[in-house]
Coordinates of C-alpha atoms in Angstrom, one line a residue:
Chain A
M1 CA 4.9 -29.2 5.7
D2 CA 7.5 -32.4 5.4
L3 CA 10.7 -30.3 5.6
P4 CA 14.0 -31.6 6.9
G5 CA 14.3 -31.3 10.6
P6 CA 16.7 -28.7 10.8
I7 CA 14.9 -25.9 8.4
H8 CA 12.2 -26.6 9.9
D9 CA 13.4 -25.8 13.6
F10 CA 14.9 -23.1 12.3
L11 CA 12.2 -21.4 10.3
L12 CA 9.7 -22.4 14.0
V13 CA 12.3 -20.4 16.1
F14 CA 12.7 -17.2 13.0
L15 CA 9.0 -17.3 13.3
G16 CA 8.8 -17.5 16.9
L17 CA 11.1 -14.6 17.7
G18 CA 9.1 -12.7 14.8
L19 CA 5.7 -13.3 16.8
I20 CA 7.3 -12.3 20.1
L21 CA 9.4 -9.1 19.2
G22 CA 6.5 -8.0 17.1
G23 CA 4.3 -8.2 20.2
I24 CA 6.1 -6.2 21.8
G25 CA 7.1 -3.6 19.8
V26 CA 2.7 -3.7 18.9
V27 CA 2.6 -2.8 22.3
L28 CA 5.9 -0.6 23.4
L29 CA 7.1 1.7 20.5
N30 CA 5.9 5.4 21.1
N31 CA 5.1 6.0 17.7
P32 CA 2.1 4.3 16.3
I33 CA 3.4 4.2 12.7
Y34 CA 6.0 1.5 13.3
S35 CA 3.5 -0.1 16.2
A36 CA 1.2 -0.7 13.1
F37 CA 4.2 -1.8 11.0
S38 CA 5.2 -4.1 13.3
L39 CA 1.3 -5.7 13.9
G40 CA 2.2 -6.8 10.0
L41 CA 4.8 -8.8 11.1
V42 CA 3.5 -10.6 13.7
L43 CA 0.2 -11.2 11.0
V44 CA 2.8 -12.4 8.5
S45 CA 4.8 -14.9 10.5
I46 CA 1.3 -16.5 12.2
S47 CA 0.7 -17.2 8.8
L48 CA 3.8 -18.6 8.3
L49 CA 3.0 -20.5 10.8
Y50 CA -0.3 -21.8 9.3
I51 CA 2.0 -23.3 6.3
L52 CA 4.3 -24.8 8.8
S53 CA 1.3 -26.9 10.5
N54 CA -0.7 -27.8 6.9
S55 CA -3.7 -25.4 6.8
Y56 CA -2.6 -23.6 3.8
F57 CA -5.8 -22.6 3.0
V58 CA -6.0 -20.6 6.9
A59 CA -2.6 -19.3 5.7
A60 CA -4.1 -17.6 2.4
A61 CA -7.0 -16.6 3.9
Q62 CA -4.6 -14.6 6.8
L63 CA -2.4 -13.2 4.6
L64 CA -4.8 -11.8 2.0
I65 CA -7.5 -10.1 4.8
Y66 CA -5.8 -9.7 8.1
V67 CA -2.3 -8.5 5.9
G68 CA -3.4 -7.1 3.1
A69 CA -6.6 -5.1 4.2
I70 CA -7.0 -4.9 7.9
N71 CA -3.3 -4.1 8.4
V72 CA -3.7 -1.3 5.1
L73 CA -6.7 -0.2 6.9
I74 CA -4.9 0.1 10.3
I75 CA -2.1 1.5 8.6
F76 CA -4.4 4.1 6.3
A77 CA -6.0 5.5 10.2
V78 CA -2.5 5.7 11.8
M79 CA -1.4 7.7 9.1
F80 CA -4.9 9.9 8.8
M81 CA -4.8 10.6 12.8
N82 CA -0.8 10.9 13.6
G83 CA -0.8 14.2 14.5
S84 CA 1.9 15.3 17.1
E85 CA -0.2 14.9 20.0
Y86 CA 1.6 11.0 20.0
Y87 CA 5.0 12.1 21.0
K88 CA 3.3 13.9 24.7
D89 CA 2.4 10.5 26.1
F90 CA 6.0 8.3 25.4
N91 CA 6.9 6.9 28.6
L92 CA 4.4 7.7 31.0
W93 CA 4.5 4.5 33.2
T94 CA 1.7 4.8 35.9
V95 CA 0.9 2.5 39.4
G96 CA -2.1 1.0 37.2
N97 CA 0.8 0.1 33.8
G98 CA 2.2 -1.9 36.5
F99 CA -0.4 -3.3 38.2
T100 CA -2.1 -4.7 34.7
L101 CA 1.9 -6.4 34.3
L102 CA 1.6 -8.0 37.1
I103 CA -1.5 -9.9 36.7
C104 CA -1.1 -10.7 33.2
T105 CA 2.4 -12.1 33.7
S106 CA 1.1 -13.9 36.9
I107 CA -1.1 -15.8 34.6
F108 CA 0.5 -16.3 32.4
G109 CA 3.0 -18.4 34.1
L110 CA 0.1 -19.8 35.4
L111 CA -1.5 -21.0 32.3
I112 CA 2.8 -22.1 31.2
T113 CA 2.4 -24.3 34.2
T114 CA -0.5 -25.7 33.0
I115 CA 0.5 -26.3 29.4
T116 CA 3.3 -28.1 30.3
D117 CA 1.5 -30.2 33.1
I118 CA -1.3 -31.5 30.6
S119 CA 0.3 -34.9 28.8
W120 CA -0.7 -33.6 25.2
Y121 CA 0.4 -37.2 23.3
G122 CA -2.1 -38.8 25.2
I123 CA -5.0 -36.9 24.5
I124 CA -3.9 -36.7 20.8
W125 CA -3.5 -40.6 20.5
T126 CA -7.1 -41.3 22.1
T127 CA -8.4 -39.0 19.7
R128 CA -6.3 -40.5 16.9
L129 CA -8.3 -43.8 17.8
N130 CA -11.0 -43.1 17.6
Q131 CA -11.2 -41.1 14.3
I132 CA -12.7 -43.1 11.3
I133 CA -9.9 -43.7 9.1
E134 CA -11.0 -42.3 5.4
H135 CA -9.8 -41.7 2.1
D136 CA -7.8 -38.6 2.3
L137 CA -9.1 -38.2 -1.3
I138 CA -10.1 -34.4 -1.0
S139 CA -7.8 -31.4 -0.3
N140 CA -8.0 -29.0 3.3
S141 CA -9.7 -26.5 0.7
Q142 CA -12.0 -29.0 -0.6
Q143 CA -12.8 -30.3 3.0
I144 CA -13.4 -26.9 4.5
G145 CA -15.6 -26.0 1.5
I146 CA -17.9 -28.5 2.1
H147 CA -18.4 -28.0 5.7
L148 CA -19.4 -24.3 5.0
S149 CA -21.9 -25.2 3.1
T150 CA -23.2 -28.2 5.4
D151 CA -22.6 -27.8 8.3
F152 CA -21.9 -24.5 9.3
F153 CA -24.2 -22.8 6.4
L154 CA -26.0 -20.8 9.0
P155 CA -23.4 -19.6 10.2
F156 CA -21.9 -18.6 7.1
E157 CA -25.4 -16.6 5.7
F158 CA -25.2 -14.9 9.2
I159 CA -21.3 -13.8 8.3
S160 CA -22.0 -12.5 5.0
I161 CA -24.6 -10.5 6.6
I162 CA -22.7 -9.3 9.3
L163 CA -20.1 -7.8 6.6
L164 CA -22.6 -6.1 4.4
A165 CA -24.1 -4.4 7.1
A166 CA -20.5 -3.2 8.3
L167 CA -19.8 -2.1 5.2
I168 CA -22.6 0.2 5.3
G169 CA -22.2 1.3 8.5
A170 CA -18.4 1.7 8.2
I171 CA -19.6 4.0 5.0
T172 CA -22.3 6.7 6.6
V173 CA -20.1 6.9 10.1
A174 CA -16.8 7.6 8.2
R175 CA -18.4 9.9 5.2
Q176 CA -19.7 13.0 6.5
Chain B
M1 CA 34.8 -52.9 28.9
I2 CA 36.5 -53.3 25.7
I3 CA 35.3 -51.9 22.3
D4 CA 36.5 -52.9 19.2
T5 CA 38.3 -50.2 17.6
P6 CA 37.0 -51.0 13.5
E7 CA 33.0 -50.9 15.5
V8 CA 33.6 -47.1 17.3
Q9 CA 35.6 -46.5 13.3
D10 CA 32.2 -47.5 11.4
I11 CA 30.4 -46.0 14.1
N12 CA 32.1 -42.6 13.4
S13 CA 31.1 -43.1 9.7
F14 CA 28.1 -44.1 10.6
S15 CA 27.0 -40.8 11.9
R16 CA 29.4 -38.9 9.9
F17 CA 27.1 -40.7 7.1
E18 CA 23.9 -39.3 8.4
F19 CA 25.4 -35.7 9.0
L20 CA 26.3 -35.5 5.7
K21 CA 22.8 -36.8 4.4
E22 CA 21.1 -34.1 6.2
T23 CA 23.7 -31.2 4.8
Y24 CA 22.6 -33.1 1.2
G25 CA 18.9 -32.7 1.9
I26 CA 19.1 -29.1 3.2
I27 CA 21.5 -28.5 0.0
W28 CA 18.7 -30.4 -2.4
T29 CA 15.5 -28.0 -0.8
L30 CA 17.8 -24.9 -1.4
I31 CA 18.8 -25.5 -4.9
P32 CA 14.8 -25.6 -6.6
I33 CA 14.6 -22.4 -4.7
F34 CA 17.4 -20.8 -5.7
T35 CA 17.7 -21.8 -9.5
P36 CA 13.8 -20.1 -10.7
V37 CA 15.4 -16.8 -9.0
L38 CA 18.8 -17.0 -11.4
G39 CA 15.9 -17.7 -14.2
I40 CA 13.8 -14.6 -12.7
T41 CA 16.0 -12.3 -13.0
I42 CA 17.3 -13.2 -16.6
G43 CA 13.6 -12.9 -17.8
V44 CA 13.8 -9.3 -16.0
L45 CA 16.6 -8.6 -18.3
V46 CA 14.7 -9.5 -21.2
I47 CA 11.4 -8.0 -20.3
V48 CA 14.1 -4.8 -20.1
W49 CA 15.7 -4.6 -23.7
L50 CA 12.4 -6.2 -25.1
E51 CA 9.9 -2.9 -23.5
R52 CA 12.9 -0.7 -25.2
E53 CA 13.3 -1.7 -28.3
I54 CA 9.2 -1.9 -28.8
S55 CA 8.8 1.5 -27.6
A56 CA 11.6 2.6 -30.0
G57 CA 10.0 0.8 -32.6
I58 CA 6.6 2.5 -31.7
Q59 CA 8.2 6.1 -31.8
Q60 CA 10.8 5.1 -35.2
R61 CA 13.9 5.2 -33.1
I62 CA 16.8 2.5 -33.1
G63 CA 16.7 1.8 -29.7
P64 CA 19.7 0.4 -27.1
E65 CA 22.4 -0.3 -29.6
Y66 CA 25.0 -0.1 -28.4
A67 CA 25.4 -2.7 -25.6
G68 CA 26.3 -5.9 -26.9
P69 CA 24.9 -7.4 -30.0
L70 CA 21.8 -5.1 -30.7
G71 CA 21.8 -3.8 -27.3
V72 CA 21.0 -7.4 -25.9
L73 CA 23.2 -6.1 -22.5
Q74 CA 21.8 -2.6 -22.1
A75 CA 19.8 -3.9 -18.8
L76 CA 22.7 -5.0 -17.2
A77 CA 24.5 -2.3 -18.0
D78 CA 22.4 -0.6 -16.6
G79 CA 21.8 -2.5 -13.6
S80 CA 25.2 -2.5 -12.6
K81 CA 25.5 1.4 -12.9
L82 CA 22.6 1.4 -10.1
L83 CA 24.3 -0.7 -8.3
F84 CA 27.9 1.1 -7.7
K85 CA 25.2 4.6 -7.6
E86 CA 25.6 5.9 -4.5
N87 CA 23.0 5.2 -1.6
I88 CA 21.1 8.8 0.0
F89 CA 19.1 8.9 3.0
P90 CA 16.6 11.5 2.9
A91 CA 17.9 13.8 5.9
R92 CA 14.7 13.6 8.6
G93 CA 13.2 10.5 7.1
E94 CA 12.7 7.1 9.1
T95 CA 15.7 5.5 7.7
L96 CA 14.3 2.2 9.0
L97 CA 11.2 2.3 7.3
F98 CA 13.3 4.0 4.3
S99 CA 15.5 0.6 3.7
I100 CA 12.7 -2.0 4.7
G101 CA 10.2 -0.8 1.9
P102 CA 11.4 -1.9 -1.3
S103 CA 12.8 -5.1 -0.2
I104 CA 9.2 -5.9 0.9
A105 CA 8.1 -5.1 -2.3
V106 CA 10.3 -7.1 -4.2
I107 CA 10.1 -10.5 -1.8
S108 CA 6.4 -10.2 -2.4
I109 CA 6.5 -10.4 -5.5
L110 CA 9.2 -12.9 -6.0
V111 CA 7.4 -15.8 -3.6
S112 CA 4.8 -15.5 -5.9
Y113 CA 6.7 -17.2 -8.8
S114 CA 6.5 -20.4 -6.4
V115 CA 3.3 -21.6 -7.6
V116 CA 3.9 -20.8 -11.7
P117 CA 3.9 -23.8 -13.7
F118 CA 6.6 -24.2 -16.5
S119 CA 5.7 -27.6 -17.2
S120 CA 3.5 -30.5 -15.8
H121 CA 6.4 -30.9 -13.6
L122 CA 8.8 -28.3 -13.6
V123 CA 7.0 -25.9 -10.5
L124 CA 8.3 -25.6 -7.3
V125 CA 5.1 -26.8 -5.2
D126 CA 1.7 -27.7 -6.2
L127 CA -0.6 -26.5 -3.8
N128 CA -4.3 -26.7 -4.0
I129 CA -4.6 -23.5 -2.8
G130 CA -2.1 -21.7 -6.0
V131 CA -3.3 -19.3 -7.2
F132 CA -4.9 -18.5 -4.0
L133 CA -1.7 -18.5 -2.4
W134 CA -0.7 -16.1 -5.4
I135 CA -3.5 -13.4 -5.1
A136 CA -2.9 -13.3 -1.4
I137 CA 1.1 -12.7 -1.7
S138 CA 0.4 -10.0 -3.7
S139 CA -1.5 -8.1 -1.3
I140 CA 1.7 -7.8 0.6
A141 CA 3.3 -5.3 -1.6
P142 CA 0.8 -2.1 -0.3
I143 CA 2.7 -1.8 2.4
G144 CA 6.4 -1.8 1.6
L145 CA 5.0 0.3 -0.8
L146 CA 3.1 2.6 2.0
M147 CA 6.3 2.0 4.0
S148 CA 8.8 3.5 1.6
G149 CA 6.2 6.8 1.1
Y150 CA 6.1 7.6 4.7
G151 CA 9.8 6.8 5.4
S152 CA 10.8 9.3 2.6
N153 CA 9.6 12.4 4.7
N154 CA 7.9 13.8 1.3
K155 CA 4.9 14.6 0.5
Y156 CA 5.0 13.7 -2.7
S157 CA 6.3 10.0 -2.1
F158 CA 3.8 9.7 0.7
L159 CA 1.2 10.7 -2.1
G160 CA 2.3 8.3 -4.2
G161 CA 2.1 5.5 -1.3
L162 CA -1.4 6.3 -0.6
R163 CA -2.1 6.5 -4.5
A164 CA -0.3 2.9 -5.0
A165 CA -2.0 1.1 -1.7
A166 CA -5.4 2.9 -2.7
Q167 CA -5.2 1.2 -6.6
S168 CA -3.4 -2.5 -5.4
I169 CA -6.6 -3.2 -2.9
S170 CA -9.5 -2.0 -4.9
Y171 CA -8.2 -3.5 -8.1
E172 CA -7.3 -6.9 -6.0
I173 CA -11.2 -7.4 -5.8
P174 CA -12.0 -7.7 -9.7
L175 CA -8.7 -10.0 -10.1
T176 CA -9.6 -12.1 -7.5
L177 CA -13.6 -12.5 -8.9
C178 CA -12.1 -13.0 -12.3
V179 CA -9.6 -15.8 -10.6
L180 CA -12.6 -17.7 -9.0
S181 CA -14.7 -17.8 -11.8
I182 CA -11.7 -19.5 -13.9
S183 CA -11.0 -21.8 -10.7
L184 CA -14.9 -22.4 -11.1
L185 CA -14.7 -23.9 -14.3
S186 CA -12.1 -25.8 -13.8
N187 CA -12.9 -27.5 -10.5
S188 CA -9.6 -26.5 -8.9
S189 CA -7.5 -23.7 -7.9
S190 CA -4.3 -25.5 -8.3
T191 CA -2.2 -24.1 -11.2
V192 CA -1.6 -27.2 -12.3
D193 CA -5.4 -28.5 -12.6
I194 CA -6.1 -25.2 -14.2
V195 CA -3.8 -26.1 -17.1
E196 CA -4.4 -29.5 -17.2
A197 CA -8.4 -28.3 -17.8
Q198 CA -7.5 -26.4 -20.8
S199 CA -5.5 -29.4 -22.2
K200 CA -8.4 -31.0 -24.0
Y201 CA -9.2 -29.3 -27.5
G202 CA -5.9 -27.7 -28.4
F203 CA -6.8 -23.8 -29.1
W204 CA -10.4 -23.9 -28.7
G205 CA -10.2 -25.7 -25.0
W206 CA -8.7 -22.4 -23.7
N207 CA -10.1 -20.6 -21.0
L208 CA -10.0 -17.3 -23.2
W209 CA -12.9 -18.8 -25.5
R210 CA -15.4 -19.9 -22.2
Q211 CA -14.5 -16.6 -19.7
P212 CA -14.4 -13.6 -22.5
I213 CA -15.6 -10.8 -20.4
G214 CA -13.5 -11.7 -16.9
F215 CA -10.6 -11.5 -19.7
I216 CA -10.5 -7.9 -20.1
I217 CA -11.9 -7.7 -16.6
F218 CA -8.2 -9.8 -15.7
L219 CA -6.6 -7.9 -18.2
I220 CA -7.3 -4.3 -17.2
S221 CA -7.1 -5.2 -13.2
S222 CA -3.8 -6.5 -13.9
L223 CA -2.8 -3.1 -15.7
A224 CA -3.9 -1.6 -12.5
E225 CA -1.7 -3.6 -10.2
C226 CA 1.1 -3.9 -12.0
E227 CA 0.7 0.3 -12.3
R228 CA 1.4 0.2 -15.9
L229 CA 1.0 3.4 -18.0
P230 CA -2.7 3.6 -18.0
F231 CA -3.0 3.2 -14.3
D232 CA 0.4 4.3 -13.3
L233 CA -1.0 6.8 -10.8
P234 CA 1.6 6.3 -8.3
E235 CA 4.2 7.6 -10.4
A236 CA 2.7 10.5 -12.6
E237 CA 5.2 12.6 -13.5
E238 CA 3.7 15.6 -14.1
E239 CA 1.8 15.4 -10.5
L240 CA 3.8 13.7 -8.0
V241 CA 7.2 13.8 -9.4
A242 CA 8.2 10.1 -9.4
G243 CA 5.6 9.1 -6.0
Y244 CA 6.9 6.8 -3.9
Q245 CA 10.4 6.6 -5.5
T246 CA 11.5 10.2 -5.5
E247 CA 13.7 10.4 -3.0
Y248 CA 15.2 6.8 -3.7
S249 CA 18.4 6.5 -5.7
G250 CA 21.2 3.3 -6.3
I251 CA 20.0 0.1 -5.7
K252 CA 16.9 0.6 -3.5
F253 CA 15.5 2.6 -6.3
G254 CA 16.7 -0.7 -8.9
L255 CA 14.7 -2.5 -6.3
F256 CA 11.3 -0.7 -7.3
Y257 CA 12.3 -0.8 -11.2
V258 CA 12.9 -4.6 -10.7
A259 CA 9.3 -5.2 -8.5
S260 CA 7.9 -3.8 -10.9
Y261 CA 8.7 -5.3 -13.9
L262 CA 8.6 -8.5 -11.9
N263 CA 4.9 -7.7 -11.2
L264 CA 4.3 -7.3 -15.0
L265 CA 6.0 -11.2 -16.0
V266 CA 4.3 -12.9 -13.2
S267 CA 0.8 -11.6 -14.4
S268 CA 1.8 -12.1 -17.9
L269 CA 2.5 -15.7 -16.7
F270 CA -1.0 -16.4 -14.9
V271 CA -2.5 -14.7 -17.7
T272 CA -1.0 -17.3 -19.9
V273 CA -1.1 -19.8 -17.5
L274 CA -5.1 -19.2 -16.5
Y275 CA -6.4 -18.3 -19.7
L276 CA -4.1 -19.0 -22.9
G277 CA -3.4 -22.6 -21.7
G278 CA -0.4 -22.8 -20.1
W279 CA 2.2 -25.6 -21.5
N280 CA -0.1 -26.6 -23.9
I281 CA 0.8 -27.1 -27.4
S282 CA -2.6 -25.1 -28.8
I283 CA -2.5 -26.7 -32.2
P284 CA -5.0 -29.7 -32.6
Y285 CA -4.0 -32.8 -34.2
I286 CA -0.3 -31.7 -34.1
F287 CA 1.5 -33.9 -31.3
V288 CA 5.0 -32.3 -31.1
F289 CA 5.9 -36.0 -29.9
D290 CA 5.1 -37.5 -33.1
F291 CA 6.6 -34.6 -35.5
F292 CA 10.3 -35.3 -34.0
E293 CA 9.6 -39.2 -33.4
I294 CA 11.0 -38.9 -30.0
N295 CA 10.5 -41.6 -26.9
K296 CA 7.9 -39.4 -24.7
T297 CA 9.5 -41.0 -21.9
Y298 CA 12.9 -40.0 -22.7
G299 CA 13.0 -36.5 -19.3
V300 CA 14.7 -33.8 -20.4
F301 CA 12.9 -33.3 -23.9
E302 CA 9.2 -32.8 -22.9
P303 CA 9.5 -30.4 -19.5
T304 CA 12.4 -28.8 -22.1
I305 CA 9.5 -28.1 -25.0
S306 CA 6.6 -27.0 -22.1
M307 CA 8.9 -24.5 -20.4
F308 CA 9.4 -22.9 -24.2
I309 CA 5.7 -22.8 -24.9
T310 CA 5.4 -21.1 -21.9
L311 CA 7.6 -18.5 -22.0
A312 CA 6.7 -17.9 -25.8
K313 CA 3.1 -17.6 -25.1
T314 CA 4.5 -15.6 -21.8
Y315 CA 6.7 -12.9 -24.0
L316 CA 3.8 -13.0 -27.2
F317 CA 1.2 -11.5 -24.5
L318 CA 3.9 -9.1 -22.8
F319 CA 3.3 -6.9 -26.5
I320 CA -0.1 -5.7 -25.3
P321 CA 0.8 -4.0 -22.1
I322 CA 3.9 -2.8 -23.7
T323 CA 2.1 -1.4 -26.6
T324 CA -0.6 -0.1 -24.3
R325 CA 2.1 2.4 -22.8
W326 CA 2.6 4.2 -25.7
T327 CA -1.1 4.4 -26.9
L328 CA -3.3 5.4 -24.1
P329 CA -3.1 8.3 -21.5
R330 CA -3.5 8.6 -17.9
L331 CA -6.5 8.4 -16.0
R332 CA -7.3 10.4 -13.3
M333 CA -7.5 9.3 -9.9
D334 CA -11.6 9.5 -9.1
Q335 CA -11.5 8.3 -13.1
L336 CA -9.5 5.5 -11.3
L337 CA -11.5 4.2 -8.4
N338 CA -14.9 5.5 -10.3
L339 CA -13.6 2.4 -12.9
G340 CA -12.3 -0.1 -10.3
W341 CA -15.7 0.5 -7.7
K342 CA -18.4 1.1 -10.2
F343 CA -17.8 -0.8 -13.4
L344 CA -15.6 -3.5 -13.1
L345 CA -16.8 -4.7 -9.4
P346 CA -20.2 -4.8 -10.8
I347 CA -19.3 -6.9 -13.7
S348 CA -17.1 -9.5 -12.6
L349 CA -19.8 -10.2 -9.8
G350 CA -22.0 -11.1 -13.1
N351 CA -19.5 -12.8 -14.9
L352 CA -18.8 -14.8 -11.4
L353 CA -22.9 -15.4 -11.1
L354 CA -23.0 -16.4 -14.8
T355 CA -20.0 -19.0 -14.2
T356 CA -21.6 -20.4 -11.0
S357 CA -25.4 -20.8 -12.8
S358 CA -23.8 -22.5 -16.0
Q359 CA -21.8 -25.1 -14.2
L360 CA -24.6 -25.8 -11.9
F361 CA -27.1 -26.4 -14.8
S362 CA -24.4 -28.1 -16.2
L363 CA -24.2 -30.8 -13.8
Chain C
M1 CA 6.3 -28.8 15.8
M2 CA 5.7 -29.2 19.3
L3 CA 2.3 -28.5 20.6
E4 CA 3.1 -27.2 23.8
H5 CA 5.6 -24.4 21.8
V6 CA 2.8 -23.2 19.6
L7 CA 0.3 -23.4 22.8
V8 CA 3.3 -20.8 24.7
L9 CA 3.4 -18.7 22.0
S10 CA -0.4 -17.9 21.2
A11 CA -0.6 -17.4 25.4
Y12 CA 2.2 -15.2 25.1
L13 CA 0.0 -13.1 22.3
F14 CA -2.8 -12.9 23.9
F15 CA -1.3 -11.3 27.6
I16 CA 0.5 -8.8 25.4
G17 CA -2.8 -8.3 23.7
I18 CA -4.5 -7.6 27.0
Y19 CA -1.9 -6.1 28.2
G20 CA -2.0 -3.7 25.6
L21 CA -5.6 -3.1 24.9
I22 CA -5.9 -1.8 29.0
T23 CA -2.9 0.1 29.3
S24 CA -3.1 2.0 25.8
R25 CA -4.3 5.4 25.5
N26 CA -4.5 5.8 21.8
M27 CA -7.4 4.4 20.6
V28 CA -6.1 2.7 17.2
R29 CA -3.4 1.0 19.6
A30 CA -6.0 -0.1 21.1
L31 CA -7.6 -1.9 18.1
M32 CA -4.1 -3.7 17.2
C33 CA -4.2 -5.3 20.2
L34 CA -7.3 -6.4 19.6
E35 CA -6.2 -7.7 16.9
L36 CA -3.4 -9.8 18.8
I37 CA -6.1 -11.5 21.0
L38 CA -8.0 -12.4 18.0
N39 CA -4.7 -14.1 16.3
A40 CA -3.8 -15.7 19.8
V41 CA -7.2 -17.3 19.6
N42 CA -6.9 -18.7 16.0
I43 CA -3.4 -19.5 16.4
N44 CA -4.9 -22.3 19.2
F45 CA -8.0 -22.8 16.9
V46 CA -5.8 -24.2 14.2
T47 CA -3.0 -25.8 15.8
F48 CA -5.5 -27.8 17.9
S49 CA -7.0 -28.9 14.5
D50 CA -3.8 -30.1 13.2
F51 CA -2.7 -32.3 15.9
V52 CA -6.1 -34.0 17.1
D53 CA -8.7 -33.2 13.8
S54 CA -6.6 -33.7 10.7
R55 CA -9.5 -35.1 8.8
Q56 CA -12.3 -32.7 9.9
L57 CA -10.4 -29.8 10.1
K58 CA -13.4 -27.8 12.2
G59 CA -11.1 -25.7 13.5
N60 CA -9.9 -24.2 10.8
I61 CA -13.5 -23.6 9.9
F62 CA -13.7 -21.7 13.3
S63 CA -10.5 -19.6 12.7
I64 CA -12.1 -18.6 8.7
F65 CA -15.0 -17.4 10.8
V66 CA -13.2 -15.5 13.5
I67 CA -10.9 -14.1 10.5
A68 CA -14.1 -12.8 9.0
I69 CA -15.6 -11.3 11.9
A70 CA -12.1 -9.4 12.2
A71 CA -12.5 -7.9 9.4
A72 CA -16.0 -6.4 10.2
E73 CA -14.6 -5.7 13.3
A74 CA -11.4 -3.7 11.6
A75 CA -14.0 -2.0 9.6
I76 CA -16.3 0.2 11.9
G77 CA -13.7 0.6 14.2
P78 CA -11.4 3.1 12.5
A79 CA -14.4 4.0 11.1
I80 CA -16.0 6.0 14.2
V81 CA -12.2 6.1 15.0
S82 CA -11.7 8.7 12.8
S83 CA -15.6 10.2 13.4
I84 CA -14.5 10.6 17.3
Y85 CA -11.3 12.1 16.1
R86 CA -13.2 14.7 13.6
N87 CA -14.8 16.1 16.5
R88 CA -12.1 15.7 19.2
K89 CA -9.5 16.0 17.4
S90 CA -7.9 14.2 19.5
T91 CA -7.3 9.8 19.7
R92 CA -7.1 9.5 23.2
I93 CA -9.0 6.7 24.8
N94 CA -10.0 9.0 28.1
Q95 CA -10.8 12.0 26.3
S96 CA -14.0 10.6 24.4
N97 CA -16.8 10.8 27.0
L98 CA -19.3 12.4 24.7
L99 CA -22.1 10.3 26.0
N100 CA -21.3 11.4 29.4
K101 CA -22.7 14.5 29.7

């Protein structure tokens, strides 16, 4: 998206903050309802991030499916099972938690050093040069549709079968 | 090293000029965002007045008459009353969720106005996923309703929130399928292209005639999305006091009120854009510009006329939802869900199939 | 947009998801952390497709596949959790040992 520089940077910082705080909230908040809503915050800011990187179709799909369906379903599930037991297990800090935290932060640090070491712009330049310049007449969503119905046709059909099976399975498991 | 003072001044003035340019850039991106918000607010006030007057006409009353001529300012008076009322928080509710809920409901509807075209160039963003963005954004609203229902710590509010979420999720699927068949017909999902595709034969080129089943399904499911009367189960007075807004008072209640009318306005605008030909004059063989003998290149006139036509169609269409409010009785919850899942969904799927096959054969 | 910043953000999201998945005692929260991990992968797909492959958009298509699989998973997951909850009256992960006996 072509925005003036300061607005773009401000939006990026804002969305990054929403993502970081929401992610912490999903894991650390005691009440699962709050963590479900902060999951919603994370999903919305990810979708706005997609809009910033010019992928409108994926952004709309993210909003429609993740926020509108999955997050609402999770909130329903949490409300359905909201017993009094949730308040028993807060602040149970065990050795395992500390160990997991240590491993996760160490691998995260390793990844950050790797990411900053690689010269991404060299890679981008070489791939840009290799690409054939095509006409820009086709819009993003049309491009995605063409790919889905030619190159990725078999996975597309499999996905639809998987969705149908999941739908029937969920109904049979949930109704008794 | 000696630098001439005029040079330094030049550099200074140049950097200041750059800064000014940047500020102007920011202001120029913000102005087109805030002007429509003002216009939309006025539009909502008009709808509130219209609903009061039409209801009064149906029930043979007079309706609002004291605030301004014909009671035009009644909605404004109501709004300022709500603004000054006390904000009451339920004692054992979740205050944070209680406060965030209404604003999410309003914002998610307000954002979807950004893809509504009022004229061929008078649209905030002309994305190539236009209508799809409206569907996607309007699916956020149930989260706000669930939030406020849970945060009120009240059984009625909670049930109302759950009902609202279930209803809006189940009626969104037929709505999406109808929009999909429209975008198949016009080979694009951008709102501007959809209107352009209907501009050929005037009145007879409307999508209403090519998609009659789709139009009826769209009408029913948009009524359900707006929680208008045959489907206003989330706030059914006899069962749930006032649904998810039971505990609200002051401006937070006002936000819910505004959100429902905003939703009504945006779905009516989308009916105009998708089915009723948008900004086209729609009477064949009459061209406005020949009629008034005004040069088409003269800038301001054409957008004004287009906007006027769009708004006229929208407000004329609004008579249907408002009169159904006083005509039809309320459904039961299981009837509502059965209608959505067992009737509208198969029919809209069949409609989509018909549209796709006719498009394929016409290739 | 800087590529590195987005990559660091997605790595952060991935590891906080892994941490939550391992340490959470509540099944629904484990599902939420799974969604976080899938989203971290999606961010990488979309960003690389924007920076490297802005003509073909194959990364966008893969992210749409991931979203569809996540939808199937989110339909099945709460259904299983709710049936376990109905039998056991609990959603603790370590108490769901129905096959253990």
